[in-house]
């Protein structure tokens, strides 16, 4: 049976205080739900999204073929996170450009579009906003919170900020913080955007332009870090554009500005697509939220001490060829949880696809998540 | 004793035919030499440079303290490549921006600065130009050719194009070709330059501007790939800018456009410096030469068949944390040479510094090169 998704929106009038000390007045959150909340309201699962995703996690929109949610392989009727058993909630984060209040919204203090004046939001702020949405939906406790990459950071943060409200947390292809190289890639992408003459200090909307050059570069950099070396070589190697067969490697056109290799064509295409729909200020905000996430920082750098607050049962998943958030980073979280004698399942999946693997259909990966959620469903039923 | 370097220049009036089918009319090569050519002209060593280097390989310029050549740790009196025994030649490649004819030179066909009209040059073209310089210097056979990274590709190419003129070749931190990820990083850097509004299709000189935004981004990307994850974490980690001591990790300023982390400050500084002196068209040309190098491509992809032409004795060196040109890539060359029963020494150096290690002072690395060149010097003397 096809799951039909319906976007919803919730308005919040109380200001949300932020980690930075600022606050957001009167905001909206776009969200979707799948499945049915059970009588004792105990089967809710919040799914947190990463950089380029939204509240549209699963299913398709009516009359829009090809509109599958970004984690539709994972979530739906009979799927690893089974919407016949769980009530799944996808929320678009504050500062995003897909429906929730963000830089393209009007600032009620000035009656102008926020642009660069949208306050800096953190993983913790997003979790607080998600908790308020649950309050509004009448859900006190989550059966589980889950997310991949930046979404995994939110899941981890949930267990620290609201330990009593989270019974299980699935943290997939994630990390306890960004390392210097991760921050470096984010910074180059941000510089490409900020130094694009069409950025206008973040107030480009007023000028009727979009810093597309910067967005393209940012997306190209992102794509390189999402994929593994192996999968790039398997998919593109040194194939030339438009070349076929044995001669494919032999005929160079000797150009510095035009496309010569297939990988260049792929990256340019990804960059072009992205620059058509993604908001530049949102890109800055979300990458900064990644940079800032670091639960150990108020505990002298000790992740073990930082995670002492978490009482949920955990599933950690990492992918062998993920060099953005390597298995070693997931193992740091596993170790810190075990130091605190927490219940942790850990699956290190041997997959060729790099960081992107968490979004793909890998049988062992899906089986691990299915088994873990199956146990939760059984507990709920008993 | 301090080695005093003196830049020289050689004019060539015969056109140089290029791999692309084009040719360069009347060009100059900047070069330097260190040590003394022996009576039978058998002790010459050509040193090939990588992206950001030049003919100024060793020594200092008179009255310019701090002007050490880029491989001064390696080359000089009593150093691993001992200029008391070898006559070392550094050549600036065609298309560069440090003295040899390049995009900033005047095109004799139009009497205007070449800019984007400078022909695409390849590793093979550079080697041909270097061979002509040797002809002019009256040197028929090289004791050795050596280079790191892109310089290593030139050293390898020397052994294929002029096997009878090269007795030894040192190929350091290099690869038999770029993989898809390498090309991808080059392409993003090029797109940043080409889409900078100040690039003007490569004819920015006419407009009195420089595409500094693009050059900055290109250099920042480059720097990330030159360093290892480990060394970036050791050097910068998550340290905040201007923060000292225990509190260093705790005080965020919550900004998306300003510098927050030390790594950002470092990268911006490197980008700024680079954009002040490096030519944008040269950047395109040199990264394209990297992309195009692929000796196996006319041999059905077989590196073994491609390297059958090489008769030199080889030294290959790689560095464990080099993820740009990993040890596996050097091992491909070693294997192909061994398949052809060539004499190969291979040192895989356990170093934390990533690709940059080939420019740094690592005792085991320098000892390996010293021993290998020592053997050559002994042969010369006997």
XYZ file of C-alpha atoms in Angstrom:
764
model
C 0.000 0.000 0.000
C 1.312 3.409 -0.894
C 1.716 5.770 1.993
C 0.196 9.132 1.148
C 1.900 12.017 2.915
C 0.250 15.305 3.826
C 2.317 18.286 4.938
C 1.021 20.081 8.000
C 2.049 23.185 9.870
C 1.925 24.236 13.505
C 2.082 27.817 14.691
C 3.858 28.699 17.971
C 3.273 32.090 19.514
C 5.537 31.823 22.564
C 9.089 32.919 21.718
C 11.668 30.138 21.609
C 14.813 30.984 23.576
C 17.960 29.951 21.711
C 21.407 28.778 22.806
C 22.899 32.008 21.500
C 20.875 34.081 23.957
C 18.585 35.381 21.215
C 15.057 34.085 20.685
C 12.627 33.528 17.855
C 9.218 35.165 18.072
C 6.132 33.522 16.648
C 7.308 30.744 14.388
C 5.879 27.876 12.388
C 7.043 24.297 12.022
C 6.200 22.222 8.972
C 5.744 18.561 9.788
C 4.245 15.306 8.558
C 3.002 12.259 10.403
C 2.630 8.667 9.250
C 0.753 5.873 10.989
C -1.543 6.210 13.991
C -0.835 7.351 17.507
C -1.905 4.538 19.830
C -4.298 4.940 22.736
C -1.636 5.455 25.393
C 0.389 7.735 23.081
C 3.471 5.587 23.468
C 4.363 4.696 19.858
C 5.623 8.025 18.536
C 8.943 8.234 16.681
C 10.536 11.550 15.747
C 12.734 11.513 12.649
C 15.308 14.315 12.476
C 16.658 15.521 9.150
C 20.110 16.477 7.908
C 21.288 19.366 5.755
C 19.291 18.983 2.594
C 16.132 17.248 3.798
C 12.829 18.188 5.321
C 9.741 17.013 7.167
C 8.811 14.979 4.071
C 10.393 11.782 5.352
C 8.220 9.049 3.853
C 5.403 8.357 1.412
C 4.353 10.339 -1.624
C 2.112 13.338 -2.061
C -1.245 12.596 -3.655
C -1.093 12.965 -7.441
C 2.670 13.631 -7.363
C 4.437 10.510 -8.575
C 8.151 10.488 -7.761
C 7.620 12.568 -4.631
C 8.896 9.902 -2.224
C 10.137 11.186 1.121
C 13.898 11.221 1.681
C 13.863 8.174 3.943
C 11.084 6.268 2.203
C 13.245 3.126 2.044
C 13.342 3.141 5.842
C 9.912 4.303 6.914
C 6.451 3.138 5.857
C 3.999 0.236 6.130
C 5.983 -2.975 6.659
C 9.290 -1.120 6.389
C 12.098 -1.200 9.012
C 10.385 1.612 10.886
C 6.912 0.211 10.405
C 4.186 2.832 10.224
C 1.627 0.088 10.875
C 3.075 -0.011 14.384
C 4.648 3.386 14.953
C 3.368 6.923 14.692
C 6.234 8.629 12.862
C 6.741 12.391 12.863
C 8.984 14.297 10.476
C 9.724 17.922 11.381
C 11.340 20.590 9.259
C 13.870 22.435 11.378
C 13.827 26.127 12.176
C 16.006 28.041 9.741
C 15.322 25.605 6.921
C 13.878 26.621 3.577
C 11.235 23.921 3.203
C 8.281 25.258 5.158
C 9.311 26.051 8.720
C 10.176 29.603 9.697
C 13.577 30.539 8.312
C 15.645 33.256 6.655
C 13.103 33.644 3.838
C 10.306 34.347 6.357
C 9.273 37.820 7.445
C 10.872 39.038 10.666
C 7.968 40.263 12.829
C 10.282 42.824 14.440
C 11.040 44.580 11.168
C 8.352 43.389 8.746
C 11.153 42.527 6.321
C 12.501 39.162 5.271
C 15.004 37.907 7.862
C 17.812 37.062 5.472
C 21.106 37.194 7.356
C 19.283 38.488 10.452
C 17.741 35.113 11.143
C 19.245 34.054 14.465
C 21.882 31.333 14.589
C 20.196 28.070 15.549
C 21.811 25.004 17.065
C 21.043 21.311 17.280
C 19.820 21.964 20.832
C 17.443 24.676 19.611
C 15.983 22.325 17.030
C 15.417 19.670 19.656
C 13.682 22.217 21.894
C 11.425 23.219 19.001
C 10.638 19.567 18.257
C 9.772 19.021 21.933
C 7.281 21.883 21.764
C 5.693 20.312 18.717
C 5.294 17.081 20.688
C 3.690 19.052 23.528
C 1.217 20.476 21.048
C 0.503 17.004 19.683
C -0.085 15.723 23.219
C 2.859 13.356 23.174
C 4.847 13.207 26.379
C 7.233 10.336 25.658
C 8.798 9.091 22.434
C 9.164 5.420 21.668
C 12.216 6.523 19.702
C 14.011 9.402 18.108
C 16.156 8.728 15.056
C 18.295 10.492 12.529
C 21.293 10.189 10.235
C 24.273 12.535 10.006
C 23.168 15.898 11.436
C 19.871 14.140 12.220
C 21.829 11.704 14.385
C 23.228 14.627 16.338
C 19.669 15.756 17.042
C 18.728 12.253 18.184
C 21.728 12.236 20.530
C 20.856 15.706 21.782
C 17.266 14.583 22.513
C 18.594 11.968 24.928
C 20.572 14.640 26.770
C 18.023 17.469 26.909
C 14.915 15.349 27.461
C 16.153 12.032 28.868
C 12.788 11.236 30.434
C 10.953 11.748 27.142
C 13.049 9.384 24.965
C 13.007 5.632 25.437
C 15.203 4.787 22.420
C 17.539 6.684 20.117
C 18.937 5.637 16.739
C 22.053 7.647 15.822
C 23.127 6.782 12.281
C 26.255 7.832 10.339
C 26.859 10.562 12.853
C 29.556 11.927 15.164
C 29.869 13.428 18.653
C 31.148 16.636 17.017
C 32.822 17.809 13.826
C 36.575 17.475 13.556
C 38.802 20.136 12.035
C 38.505 18.697 8.536
C 34.703 18.621 8.714
C 34.627 22.262 9.833
C 37.121 23.122 7.094
C 34.881 21.757 4.335
C 31.888 23.613 5.801
C 33.894 26.816 5.951
C 35.026 26.637 2.317
C 31.427 26.088 1.253
C 30.283 29.030 3.356
C 33.039 31.273 1.990
C 31.983 30.397 -1.551
C 28.465 31.594 -0.696
C 29.364 34.640 1.382
C 31.904 35.943 -1.154
C 29.516 35.518 -4.083
C 28.759 39.133 -5.122
C 25.091 38.165 -5.314
C 25.012 37.306 -1.609
C 24.837 40.959 -0.502
C 25.699 40.141 3.093
C 22.789 37.705 3.196
C 20.156 40.222 2.087
C 20.099 39.135 -1.543
C 16.306 38.770 -1.545
C 16.024 42.564 -1.526
C 18.129 42.667 -4.678
C 16.113 40.057 -6.534
C 19.148 37.798 -6.961
C 20.403 34.486 -5.590
C 24.078 33.673 -4.910
C 23.944 30.687 -7.224
C 27.669 30.549 -7.923
C 28.392 30.078 -4.239
C 25.598 27.546 -3.757
C 26.893 25.521 -6.687
C 30.415 25.376 -5.274
C 29.080 24.525 -1.815
C 27.044 21.665 -3.185
C 29.898 20.306 -5.284
C 32.158 20.225 -2.229
C 29.390 18.566 -0.250
C 28.896 15.871 -2.847
C 32.556 14.935 -2.852
C 32.464 14.410 0.900
C 29.214 12.421 0.798
C 30.620 9.812 -1.578
C 33.452 7.377 -1.072
C 36.513 7.276 -3.240
C 35.540 3.722 -4.229
C 32.055 4.555 -5.366
C 33.248 7.609 -7.301
C 35.794 5.473 -9.103
C 33.243 2.759 -9.786
C 30.624 5.239 -10.994
C 32.794 7.717 -12.906
C 36.449 6.751 -12.809
C 38.271 8.680 -15.520
C 35.470 8.309 -18.084
C 35.263 11.206 -20.480
C 32.042 13.021 -21.133
C 30.133 11.650 -24.071
C 32.765 8.993 -24.722
C 31.764 5.394 -25.297
C 33.668 2.128 -25.324
C 37.379 1.464 -25.610
C 38.225 4.884 -27.011
C 36.562 6.533 -24.009
C 39.838 7.151 -22.262
C 41.853 8.227 -25.256
C 40.277 11.297 -26.775
C 40.997 14.459 -24.840
C 39.635 17.819 -25.933
C 42.255 19.828 -24.053
C 40.104 22.369 -22.305
C 40.401 24.021 -18.918
C 36.945 25.578 -18.679
C 34.710 23.023 -20.390
C 33.697 19.618 -19.133
C 36.105 16.826 -20.015
C 35.379 14.092 -17.461
C 32.058 12.533 -16.464
C 32.658 13.343 -12.802
C 32.758 17.028 -13.717
C 29.459 16.769 -15.514
C 27.897 15.028 -12.520
C 29.145 17.606 -10.022
C 28.096 20.580 -12.123
C 24.652 19.089 -12.543
C 24.299 18.549 -8.792
C 25.472 22.090 -8.130
C 23.085 23.589 -10.678
C 20.080 21.695 -9.315
C 20.841 22.654 -5.732
C 21.295 26.339 -6.522
C 17.781 26.413 -7.964
C 16.006 25.508 -4.741
C 18.198 25.808 -1.674
C 18.413 28.997 0.368
C 21.911 30.385 0.875
C 21.259 31.638 4.406
C 19.836 28.259 5.352
C 23.041 26.662 4.101
C 25.090 28.855 6.396
C 22.822 28.213 9.380
C 22.710 24.449 8.993
C 26.433 24.022 8.461
C 27.032 26.213 11.503
C 24.691 24.047 13.575
C 26.897 21.120 12.551
C 30.065 22.994 13.543
C 28.677 24.010 16.914
C 27.364 20.635 18.032
C 29.710 19.359 20.738
C 27.998 17.932 23.832
C 31.377 17.303 25.492
C 32.406 20.926 25.454
C 30.822 21.793 28.799
C 32.310 18.652 30.329
C 35.994 19.409 29.823
C 35.894 17.586 26.521
C 34.782 14.302 28.136
C 32.109 12.635 26.031
C 31.645 10.024 28.754
C 30.675 12.687 31.261
C 28.545 14.467 28.684
C 26.528 11.338 27.904
C 25.965 10.407 31.566
C 22.649 12.266 31.293
C 21.327 9.963 28.565
C 19.152 7.099 29.749
C 17.686 5.909 26.435
C 18.574 2.640 24.765
C 20.729 3.293 21.729
C 21.295 2.019 18.240
C 24.442 3.318 16.568
C 25.100 2.588 12.899
C 28.157 3.560 10.854
C 29.400 2.744 7.353
C 32.936 1.571 6.609
C 33.604 3.918 3.677
C 32.077 6.994 5.306
C 35.044 9.358 5.595
C 32.916 12.345 6.572
C 31.687 10.693 9.781
C 33.845 7.613 10.005
C 33.027 4.522 12.067
C 35.658 5.684 14.570
C 33.433 8.666 15.405
C 30.415 6.416 16.040
C 32.601 4.184 18.183
C 33.459 7.190 20.343
C 29.758 7.541 21.123
C 29.391 3.793 21.724
C 32.331 3.823 24.111
C 31.061 6.842 26.050
C 27.640 5.181 26.424
C 29.178 1.898 27.544
C 31.331 3.808 30.043
C 27.981 4.898 31.488
C 26.666 1.295 31.344
C 23.961 2.179 28.838
C 22.201 -0.312 26.565
C 23.823 0.116 23.111
C 23.513 -1.831 19.887
C 26.165 -1.010 17.296
C 26.217 -2.013 13.633
C 29.219 -1.152 11.465
C 27.995 -1.762 7.933
C 30.473 -2.738 5.242
C 29.108 -0.529 2.458
C 30.872 1.094 -0.496
C 28.798 4.275 -0.708
C 30.426 6.564 1.826
C 28.338 8.910 3.944
C 25.428 8.677 1.515
C 24.992 5.024 2.507
C 22.648 6.005 5.338
C 20.080 7.109 2.764
C 20.426 4.050 0.529
C 18.884 0.627 0.401
C 21.489 -1.677 1.938
C 19.949 -4.984 3.074
C 22.181 -5.474 6.131
C 21.671 -1.893 7.251
C 17.903 -2.034 6.857
C 17.812 -5.417 8.586
C 19.710 -4.044 11.592
C 17.304 -1.117 11.950
C 14.300 -3.407 11.386
C 15.395 -5.779 14.140
C 15.998 -2.959 16.577
C 12.630 -1.299 15.918
C 10.970 -4.723 15.972
C 12.107 -5.151 19.555
C 10.655 -1.758 20.460
C 7.346 -2.657 18.807
C 7.211 -5.930 20.741
C 7.802 -4.070 24.006
C 5.000 -1.657 23.133
C 2.602 -4.514 22.456
C 3.358 -6.355 25.697
C 77.672 26.806 3.870
C 74.659 28.609 2.568
C 73.749 27.850 -1.003
C 73.147 31.049 -2.941
C 70.642 30.654 -5.745
C 70.535 32.738 -8.906
C 67.541 32.619 -11.230
C 68.359 32.282 -14.907
C 66.335 32.267 -18.075
C 66.680 30.527 -21.430
C 64.980 31.659 -24.610
C 63.742 29.108 -27.170
C 62.835 30.281 -30.638
C 61.734 26.990 -32.203
C 58.030 26.355 -31.550
C 57.260 23.570 -29.090
C 54.626 21.157 -30.405
C 52.124 20.221 -27.689
C 50.073 17.102 -26.973
C 46.914 19.007 -27.836
C 48.075 19.589 -31.400
C 48.759 23.268 -30.751
C 52.251 24.663 -30.285
C 53.957 27.461 -28.382
C 56.003 29.942 -30.338
C 59.118 31.537 -28.890
C 59.054 30.854 -25.182
C 61.278 31.278 -22.163
C 62.032 28.931 -19.302
C 63.154 30.212 -15.911
C 65.558 27.862 -14.186
C 68.203 27.601 -11.491
C 71.177 25.312 -11.081
C 73.046 24.252 -7.969
C 76.417 22.496 -7.781
C 78.780 21.872 -10.679
C 78.355 19.833 -13.820
C 81.173 17.282 -13.875
C 83.571 16.798 -16.777
C 81.656 13.994 -18.458
C 78.334 15.762 -17.849
C 76.930 12.755 -16.048
C 75.873 14.173 -12.665
C 72.853 16.277 -13.625
C 69.573 15.932 -11.719
C 66.370 17.597 -12.881
C 63.874 18.495 -10.147
C 60.272 18.887 -11.307
C 57.832 21.050 -9.404
C 54.215 20.667 -8.381
C 51.310 23.099 -8.476
C 52.496 25.988 -6.362
C 56.279 25.811 -6.766
C 58.884 27.019 -9.197
C 62.450 26.692 -10.421
C 63.596 28.062 -7.052
C 64.160 24.643 -5.536
C 67.031 25.188 -3.117
C 69.235 27.820 -1.505
C 68.457 31.463 -0.823
C 68.717 34.554 -2.952
C 71.570 36.891 -2.022
C 70.428 39.502 0.510
C 66.959 37.914 0.809
C 66.800 36.084 4.125
C 63.892 33.656 4.325
C 63.955 33.026 0.582
C 64.763 29.318 0.862
C 63.784 27.209 -2.133
C 60.739 24.980 -1.775
C 62.797 21.776 -1.412
C 65.713 23.260 0.522
C 65.448 20.516 3.156
C 66.173 17.987 0.425
C 68.687 19.667 -1.858
C 71.932 21.461 -1.068
C 75.505 20.894 0.090
C 75.601 17.746 2.254
C 71.825 17.289 1.947
C 70.083 14.105 0.719
C 70.476 15.315 -2.854
C 73.998 16.597 -2.342
C 74.908 19.556 -4.521
C 78.576 18.890 -3.733
C 78.175 15.807 -5.902
C 75.248 16.526 -8.204
C 74.458 19.333 -10.611
C 70.832 20.046 -9.802
C 68.507 21.885 -12.160
C 65.172 23.387 -11.197
C 62.905 24.443 -14.082
C 59.751 26.516 -13.954
C 57.142 24.866 -16.149
C 55.482 26.422 -19.157
C 52.184 27.990 -18.189
C 53.381 28.833 -14.702
C 53.365 32.336 -13.239
C 56.860 32.426 -11.772
C 59.072 33.361 -14.685
C 58.552 30.945 -17.577
C 56.243 31.852 -20.420
C 52.635 31.559 -19.302
C 49.180 33.123 -19.451
C 50.516 36.469 -18.220
C 53.023 36.630 -21.112
C 52.362 38.374 -24.394
C 51.112 36.147 -27.184
C 53.371 36.884 -30.176
C 50.494 36.072 -32.535
C 48.268 38.826 -31.147
C 50.591 41.105 -29.191
C 48.186 40.789 -26.279
C 48.525 38.929 -23.007
C 47.638 35.263 -23.532
C 45.193 34.934 -20.647
C 42.778 32.106 -21.377
C 44.298 31.713 -24.859
C 47.454 30.141 -23.481
C 47.437 26.605 -24.868
C 46.632 23.671 -22.618
C 49.903 22.069 -21.527
C 50.420 18.556 -20.256
C 52.969 16.734 -18.155
C 54.425 15.393 -21.408
C 54.781 18.909 -22.810
C 56.632 20.035 -19.717
C 59.007 17.108 -19.997
C 59.651 17.932 -23.658
C 60.409 21.541 -22.716
C 62.756 20.378 -19.947
C 64.530 18.098 -22.437
C 65.156 21.068 -24.716
C 66.610 22.995 -21.820
C 69.017 20.089 -21.218
C 69.941 20.132 -24.913
C 70.774 23.822 -24.588
C 72.836 23.140 -21.462
C 74.723 20.401 -23.302
C 73.439 17.607 -21.076
C 72.525 14.410 -22.871
C 71.836 12.067 -19.962
C 70.467 12.706 -16.475
C 71.876 10.966 -13.425
C 68.351 11.338 -12.087
C 65.053 13.086 -12.437
C 62.958 13.623 -9.335
C 59.743 15.209 -8.208
C 56.902 15.039 -5.688
C 53.174 14.975 -6.443
C 52.706 16.488 -9.907
C 56.521 16.640 -10.035
C 56.590 12.882 -9.579
C 54.335 12.520 -12.606
C 56.875 14.477 -14.637
C 59.689 12.252 -13.355
C 57.695 9.190 -14.394
C 56.921 10.740 -17.771
C 60.647 11.447 -18.334
C 61.359 7.723 -18.078
C 58.733 7.017 -20.737
C 59.456 9.789 -23.234
C 63.250 9.802 -22.912
C 64.187 6.405 -21.485
C 67.728 6.627 -22.825
C 68.316 10.004 -21.161
C 67.300 9.055 -17.589
C 69.331 6.656 -15.477
C 67.304 7.073 -12.274
C 63.896 8.458 -11.353
C 62.543 9.398 -7.920
C 58.745 9.542 -7.908
C 57.518 10.849 -4.550
C 53.973 11.140 -3.162
C 52.611 10.700 -6.651
C 50.165 8.581 -8.637
C 49.885 6.968 -12.077
C 46.847 9.186 -12.729
C 44.165 11.087 -10.846
C 41.143 9.189 -9.624
C 37.610 10.554 -9.807
C 37.848 12.197 -6.387
C 41.096 13.971 -7.291
C 39.556 15.295 -10.498
C 36.459 16.315 -8.555
C 38.430 18.495 -6.140
C 40.305 20.088 -9.059
C 37.049 20.764 -10.839
C 35.416 22.474 -7.848
C 38.474 24.693 -7.477
C 38.386 25.536 -11.184
C 34.661 26.290 -11.089
C 35.224 28.656 -8.171
C 37.747 30.547 -10.319
C 35.899 30.427 -13.634
C 32.572 31.532 -12.109
C 34.163 34.428 -10.226
C 32.740 37.515 -11.986
C 36.265 38.960 -12.005
C 37.553 36.082 -14.136
C 36.089 37.487 -17.369
C 36.537 34.238 -19.249
C 40.234 34.276 -18.364
C 40.931 37.756 -19.770
C 40.742 39.553 -16.433
C 44.101 41.270 -17.019
C 42.412 43.508 -19.585
C 39.940 44.578 -16.926
C 42.552 45.346 -14.297
C 41.077 42.838 -11.841
C 41.986 39.450 -10.396
C 39.475 36.683 -9.572
C 40.605 36.606 -5.956
C 37.402 35.102 -4.585
C 37.820 32.070 -6.771
C 41.542 31.739 -6.058
C 40.865 31.872 -2.328
C 38.292 29.088 -2.511
C 40.580 27.010 -4.736
C 43.449 27.335 -2.298
C 41.279 26.522 0.718
C 40.089 23.318 -0.958
C 43.669 22.494 -1.884
C 44.884 22.945 1.657
C 42.293 20.582 3.048
C 43.437 17.863 0.662
C 47.150 18.454 1.354
C 46.773 17.853 5.076
C 45.748 14.725 6.909
C 42.777 14.546 9.195
C 45.165 13.710 12.048
C 47.429 16.680 11.577
C 44.476 19.059 11.223
C 43.038 17.758 14.462
C 46.392 17.990 16.216
C 47.073 21.488 14.899
C 43.606 23.030 15.086
C 41.066 20.579 16.434
C 37.975 22.517 17.534
C 39.946 25.408 19.040
C 38.149 28.702 18.831
C 39.783 31.761 17.411
C 41.446 33.900 20.027
C 40.442 31.522 22.808
C 43.005 30.429 25.372
C 43.050 27.655 27.951
C 40.221 25.617 29.384
C 37.484 28.001 28.291
C 38.681 27.771 24.692
C 36.004 25.317 23.730
C 33.132 26.849 25.625
C 32.560 30.362 24.370
C 30.789 30.498 21.041
C 29.977 33.771 19.339
C 27.176 32.330 17.241
C 28.067 33.694 13.847
C 27.700 32.245 10.369
C 29.854 34.714 8.451
C 32.668 35.542 10.888
C 35.495 33.315 11.995
C 34.711 31.119 14.966
C 37.236 28.274 14.761
C 41.025 28.431 14.361
C 40.894 26.172 11.314
C 38.752 28.783 9.571
C 41.258 31.492 10.341
C 44.086 29.334 8.975
C 42.264 28.500 5.752
C 41.184 32.075 5.093
C 44.736 33.253 5.644
C 46.106 30.663 3.209
C 43.472 31.620 0.655
C 44.172 35.333 1.005
C 47.937 34.908 0.630
C 47.566 32.694 -2.437
C 45.145 35.050 -4.171
C 47.750 37.823 -3.935
C 50.378 36.095 -6.047
C 49.042 33.137 -8.008
C 47.688 33.475 -11.514
C 44.171 32.152 -12.057
C 44.827 30.855 -15.571
C 47.935 29.059 -14.349
C 45.799 27.384 -11.700
C 43.460 26.062 -14.383
C 46.315 24.891 -16.595
C 48.236 23.097 -13.866
C 45.217 21.325 -12.404
C 44.257 20.243 -15.919
C 47.761 18.855 -16.498
C 47.183 16.779 -13.363
C 43.796 15.579 -14.632
C 45.159 14.626 -18.038
C 48.205 12.657 -16.904
C 47.454 8.987 -17.519
C 50.257 7.019 -19.182
C 48.122 3.867 -19.246
C 45.417 5.404 -21.373
C 47.024 4.489 -24.702
C 47.674 0.962 -23.433
C 44.100 -0.134 -22.771
C 44.407 1.061 -19.198
C 47.341 -1.269 -18.460
C 49.977 0.541 -16.416
C 52.247 -2.468 -16.770
C 52.253 -2.160 -20.533
C 52.595 1.624 -20.305
C 55.691 1.404 -18.101
C 57.398 -1.233 -20.260
C 59.178 1.655 -22.010
C 60.868 2.835 -18.793
C 64.396 1.539 -18.246
C 65.508 3.805 -15.378
C 66.066 2.618 -11.833
C 63.292 3.895 -9.613
C 62.728 5.186 -6.129
C 59.083 5.424 -5.095
C 58.119 7.099 -1.813
C 54.654 7.438 -0.316
C 53.279 8.639 3.007
C 50.773 6.696 5.076
C 48.395 9.608 5.796
C 48.452 11.033 2.262
C 44.846 10.662 1.142
C 45.320 12.768 -1.982
C 47.870 10.345 -3.477
C 47.658 7.386 -1.156
C 50.359 4.724 -0.790
C 48.101 2.402 -2.804
C 48.635 4.645 -5.842
C 52.418 4.484 -5.473
C 52.181 0.731 -5.080
C 50.396 0.561 -8.437
C 53.478 2.104 -10.027
C 55.808 -0.196 -8.079
C 53.840 -3.232 -9.193
C 53.793 -2.174 -12.852
C 57.564 -1.614 -12.765
C 58.179 -4.970 -11.086
C 55.936 -6.631 -13.683
C 58.491 -5.286 -16.160
C 61.390 -6.531 -13.977
C 62.657 -3.023 -13.332
C 64.905 -2.031 -10.425
C 62.615 -0.341 -7.863
C 63.171 0.844 -4.306
C 59.996 1.668 -2.416
C 59.672 3.477 0.907
C 56.273 3.865 2.550
C 56.863 6.463 5.244
C 54.699 6.421 8.365
C 54.143 10.184 8.641
C 51.211 12.148 10.091
C 51.290 15.114 7.706
C 49.306 13.900 4.716
C 50.317 14.877 1.200
C 52.364 17.811 2.493
C 54.784 15.330 4.075
C 56.839 15.213 0.892
C 57.884 18.826 1.482
C 58.664 18.404 5.174
C 61.671 17.334 7.176
C 60.982 13.741 8.131
C 64.185 11.921 9.167
C 63.208 8.510 7.746
C 62.055 10.047 4.479
C 65.192 12.125 4.045
C 67.357 9.135 4.998
C 65.719 6.985 2.326
C 66.317 9.593 -0.366
C 69.869 10.197 0.902
C 70.735 6.509 0.707
C 69.324 6.175 -2.791
C 71.160 9.247 -4.141
C 74.288 8.147 -2.261
C 74.309 4.972 -4.332
C 73.999 7.003 -7.528
C 76.873 9.261 -6.457
C 79.032 6.210 -5.730
C 78.288 4.814 -9.179
C 79.216 8.144 -10.744
C 82.521 8.211 -8.897
C 83.488 4.679 -9.852
